[in-house]
GROMACS .gro file of C-alpha atoms in nm:
model
  206
    1MET     CA    1   0.343  -0.911   1.740
    2PHE     CA    2   0.451  -0.571   1.633
    3GLU     CA    3   0.562  -0.346   1.907
    4ASP     CA    4   0.751  -0.027   1.976
    5ARG     CA    5   0.554   0.190   1.743
    6PRO     CA    6   0.649   0.555   1.773
    7ASP     CA    7   0.364   0.777   1.869
    8ARG     CA    8   0.305   0.960   1.538
    9GLN     CA    9   0.053   0.995   1.262
   10GLU     CA   10   0.154   0.789   0.963
   11VAL     CA   11   0.099   0.671   0.610
   12VAL     CA   12   0.118   0.284   0.590
   13LEU     CA   13   0.219   0.089   0.290
   14VAL     CA   14   0.057  -0.256   0.269
   15GLY     CA   15   0.050  -0.520  -0.011
   16ARG     CA   16   0.148  -0.861  -0.114
   17SER     CA   17   0.515  -0.969  -0.099
   18ASN     CA   18   0.729  -0.871  -0.384
   19VAL     CA   19   0.502  -0.590  -0.531
   20GLY     CA   20   0.782  -0.334  -0.454
   21LYS     CA   21   0.678  -0.175  -0.121
   22SER     CA   22   1.029  -0.134   0.007
   23THR     CA   23   1.159   0.014  -0.327
   24LEU     CA   24   0.858   0.246  -0.313
   25MET     CA   25   0.944   0.339   0.051
   26ARG     CA   26   1.304   0.413  -0.044
   27GLU     CA   27   1.184   0.643  -0.330
   28LEU     CA   28   0.924   0.822  -0.111
   29THR     CA   29   1.179   0.889   0.176
   30GLY     CA   30   1.496   0.920   0.000
   31HIS     CA   31   1.634   0.682   0.248
   32SER     CA   32   1.831   0.373   0.154
   33LYS     CA   33   1.812   0.166   0.472
   34PHE     CA   34   1.520  -0.038   0.350
   35THR     CA   35   1.607  -0.406   0.259
   36THR     CA   36   1.477  -0.506  -0.073
   37GLY     CA   37   1.529  -0.831  -0.246
   38LYS     CA   38   1.403  -1.093  -0.490
   39LYS     CA   39   1.313  -1.310  -0.206
   40PRO     CA   40   0.959  -1.238  -0.089
   41GLY     CA   41   0.886  -1.169   0.284
   42VAL     CA   42   1.211  -0.976   0.348
   43THR     CA   43   1.013  -0.728   0.544
   44ARG     CA   44   0.906  -0.907   0.875
   45GLN     CA   45   0.838  -0.619   1.108
   46PRO     CA   46   0.711  -0.262   1.030
   47ASN     CA   47   0.978  -0.030   0.906
   48HIS     CA   48   0.904   0.314   1.043
   49PHE     CA   49   1.073   0.617   0.876
   50ASP     CA   50   1.002   0.934   1.085
   51TRP     CA   51   1.108   1.296   1.098
   52ALA     CA   52   1.191   1.469   1.422
   53GLY     CA   53   0.948   1.730   1.506
   54ASP     CA   54   0.680   1.651   1.240
   55ASP     CA   55   0.471   1.413   1.418
   56PHE     CA   56   0.455   1.197   1.108
   57MET     CA   57   0.609   0.887   0.964
   58PHE     CA   58   0.580   0.648   0.671
   59THR     CA   59   0.548   0.274   0.771
   60ASP     CA   60   0.621  -0.018   0.538
   61LEU     CA   61   0.429  -0.307   0.675
   62PRO     CA   62   0.535  -0.668   0.602
   63GLY     CA   63   0.397  -0.833   0.282
   64PHE     CA   64   0.098  -1.067   0.306
   65GLY     CA   65  -0.021  -1.365   0.095
   66PHE     CA   66   0.194  -1.629  -0.054
   67MET     CA   67   0.560  -1.621   0.020
   68SER     CA   68   0.799  -1.884  -0.122
   69GLY     CA   69   0.943  -2.092   0.156
   70VAL     CA   70   0.714  -1.966   0.431
   71GLU     CA   71   0.457  -2.182   0.595
   72GLU     CA   72   0.088  -2.104   0.569
   73ASP     CA   73   0.052  -2.068   0.953
   74ARG     CA   74   0.325  -1.812   0.949
   75ARG     CA   75   0.163  -1.625   0.651
   76GLU     CA   76  -0.160  -1.612   0.839
   77GLU     CA   77   0.011  -1.494   1.160
   78ILE     CA   78   0.170  -1.199   0.950
   79LYS     CA   79  -0.160  -1.111   0.800
   80THR     CA   80  -0.340  -1.105   1.129
   81ALA     CA   81  -0.054  -0.892   1.281
   82ILE     CA   82  -0.098  -0.641   0.989
   83VAL     CA   83  -0.482  -0.624   1.049
   84ARG     CA   84  -0.431  -0.569   1.411
   85TYR     CA   85  -0.182  -0.307   1.368
   86ILE     CA   86  -0.405  -0.106   1.128
   87GLU     CA   87  -0.708  -0.159   1.350
   88SER     CA   88  -0.513  -0.036   1.667
   89ASN     CA   89  -0.379   0.263   1.498
   90ALA     CA   90  -0.657   0.354   1.252
   91ASP     CA   91  -0.703   0.706   1.423
   92ASP     CA   92  -0.341   0.788   1.351
   93ILE     CA   93  -0.325   0.667   0.995
   94LEU     CA   94  -0.369   0.945   0.740
   95ALA     CA   95  -0.377   0.719   0.443
   96GLY     CA   96  -0.326   0.352   0.358
   97VAL     CA   97  -0.123   0.290   0.041
   98LEU     CA   98  -0.220  -0.049  -0.107
   99VAL     CA   99   0.071  -0.138  -0.328
  100VAL     CA  100  -0.017  -0.390  -0.614
  101ASP     CA  101   0.177  -0.517  -0.922
  102GLY     CA  102   0.021  -0.351  -1.229
  103LYS     CA  103   0.104  -0.640  -1.445
  104SER     CA  104  -0.037  -0.927  -1.237
  105VAL     CA  105  -0.292  -0.790  -0.993
  106VAL     CA  106  -0.588  -0.847  -1.195
  107ASP     CA  107  -0.503  -1.199  -1.276
  108ILE     CA  108  -0.414  -1.280  -0.911
  109ILE     CA  109  -0.757  -1.122  -0.793
  110ASP     CA  110  -0.944  -1.333  -1.057
  111ARG     CA  111  -0.759  -1.652  -0.949
  112HIS     CA  112  -0.859  -1.602  -0.591
  113SER     CA  113  -1.214  -1.495  -0.635
  114GLY     CA  114  -1.470  -1.765  -0.560
  115PRO     CA  115  -1.775  -1.833  -0.344
  116ASP     CA  116  -1.577  -1.878  -0.024
  117GLU     CA  117  -1.277  -1.660  -0.100
  118ILE     CA  118  -1.201  -1.292  -0.119
  119PRO     CA  119  -0.864  -1.198  -0.281
  120HIS     CA  120  -0.627  -1.044  -0.014
  121ASP     CA  121  -0.592  -0.723  -0.221
  122VAL     CA  122  -0.965  -0.655  -0.251
  123GLU     CA  123  -1.020  -0.761   0.116
  124MET     CA  124  -0.744  -0.515   0.240
  125PHE     CA  125  -0.886  -0.226   0.010
  126HIS     CA  126  -1.220  -0.257   0.170
  127PHE     CA  127  -1.090  -0.321   0.523
  128LEU     CA  128  -0.908   0.013   0.510
  129ARG     CA  129  -1.212   0.195   0.367
  130GLU     CA  130  -1.431   0.046   0.642
  131LEU     CA  131  -1.205   0.183   0.903
  132GLY     CA  132  -1.239   0.524   0.747
  133ILE     CA  133  -0.889   0.535   0.628
  134PRO     CA  134  -0.832   0.712   0.298
  135VAL     CA  135  -0.684   0.441   0.057
  136VAL     CA  136  -0.460   0.495  -0.242
  137VAL     CA  137  -0.394   0.199  -0.473
  138ALA     CA  138  -0.048   0.238  -0.589
  139VAL     CA  139  -0.035   0.028  -0.899
  140ASN     CA  140   0.333  -0.036  -0.936
  141LYS     CA  141   0.550  -0.154  -1.229
  142MET     CA  142   0.343   0.025  -1.481
  143ASP     CA  143   0.635   0.062  -1.707
  144LYS     CA  144   0.590  -0.313  -1.779
  145VAL     CA  145   0.231  -0.276  -1.885
  146ASP     CA  146   0.120  -0.223  -2.242
  147ASP     CA  147  -0.261  -0.205  -2.217
  148ARG     CA  148  -0.236   0.053  -1.946
  149ASP     CA  149  -0.588   0.205  -1.935
  150GLU     CA  150  -0.766  -0.135  -1.991
  151ARG     CA  151  -0.569  -0.282  -1.710
  152LEU     CA  152  -0.643   0.004  -1.476
  153ASP     CA  153  -1.013  -0.007  -1.571
  154ASP     CA  154  -1.022  -0.378  -1.500
  155LEU     CA  155  -0.864  -0.319  -1.167
  156CYS     CA  156  -1.125  -0.051  -1.067
  157ASP     CA  157  -1.386  -0.304  -1.173
  158ARG     CA  158  -1.244  -0.570  -0.922
  159LEU     CA  159  -1.220  -0.319  -0.647
  160GLY     CA  160  -1.594  -0.217  -0.700
  161LEU     CA  161  -1.508   0.129  -0.843
  162MET     CA  162  -1.690   0.216  -1.167
  163PRO     CA  163  -1.445   0.261  -1.459
  164PRO     CA  164  -1.297   0.461  -1.617
  165TRP     CA  165  -1.002   0.468  -1.367
  166LYS     CA  166  -0.918   0.831  -1.442
  167GLN     CA  167  -1.213   0.967  -1.235
  168TRP     CA  168  -1.048   0.800  -0.916
  169SER     CA  169  -0.727   0.998  -0.922
  170ASP     CA  170  -0.728   1.025  -0.540
  171ILE     CA  171  -0.759   0.643  -0.516
  172VAL     CA  172  -0.584   0.485  -0.816
  173ALA     CA  173  -0.228   0.590  -0.873
  174PRO     CA  174  -0.023   0.421  -1.160
  175ILE     CA  175   0.344   0.439  -1.069
  176SER     CA  176   0.683   0.286  -1.143
  177ALA     CA  177   0.882   0.296  -0.814
  178LYS     CA  178   1.208   0.153  -0.961
  179ARG     CA  179   1.204   0.439  -1.215
  180GLY     CA  180   1.119   0.707  -0.946
  181ASN     CA  181   0.791   0.779  -1.122
  182LEU     CA  182   0.566   0.852  -0.821
  183ASP     CA  183   0.377   1.157  -0.939
  184ALA     CA  184   0.019   1.010  -0.927
  185LEU     CA  185   0.074   0.873  -0.575
  186GLU     CA  186   0.225   1.192  -0.447
  187GLU     CA  187  -0.066   1.393  -0.593
  188ALA     CA  188  -0.319   1.155  -0.435
  189LEU     CA  189  -0.140   1.184  -0.097
  190ARG     CA  190  -0.135   1.567  -0.108
  191THR     CA  191  -0.518   1.555  -0.168
  192HIS     CA  192  -0.552   1.338   0.153
  193PHE     CA  193  -0.316   1.550   0.362
  194HIS     CA  194  -0.503   1.850   0.266
  195GLU     CA  195  -0.836   1.703   0.345
  196GLN     CA  196  -0.709   1.614   0.695
  197LYS     CA  197  -0.562   1.960   0.764
  198ARG     CA  198  -0.210   1.848   0.748
  199ASP     CA  199  -0.079   2.082   0.474
  200ASP     CA  200   0.244   2.090   0.682
  201LEU     CA  201   0.329   1.741   0.551
  202LEU     CA  202   0.291   1.848   0.182
  203LYS     CA  203   0.677   1.883   0.168
  204PHE     CA  204   0.701   1.494   0.201
  205VAL     CA  205   0.523   1.426  -0.123
  206SER     CA  206   0.637   1.720  -0.344
   0.00000   0.00000   0.00000
């Protein structure tokens, strides 16, 4: 379903529709071509943003999960295509950034947790880790969250990480993309680039 991928190493952004992935991508890259909007599901194909000569790109993958006005079969197709893309390119993915809405993610996870159901966010987190891809959970819209530490501790708990959240600074990154506050995410990506001997990419997250 997703074709014409440039042959480069990459950081992929994944997450539910409307959590602010495209806004985050715009802030990370300083590039304004990414379509953002109130309507979920605006991004239907991977958006690659690459730099000539650096063998590297950021990729914004389509949103998964519920999308208003999109039939369930189509939603499943999109999710399957995302999974296949990540599996096929795992060796070239330096990090997976799972973008979640800080205000609602814990409630959404709890609503979809049951005997026969794993919430998409939790499933994607463990899927990336099982493939050996370093994961950073970019907890977006934190400017709208009052009980910050409690909310982040609860999220860690749902992801199977022992709270407090502050011990997971290379995994949990509270941000506010709309306000340009990406410090925690950039710090986490710097750690993962360094560990993979790609210090030449640090300029993209400084």
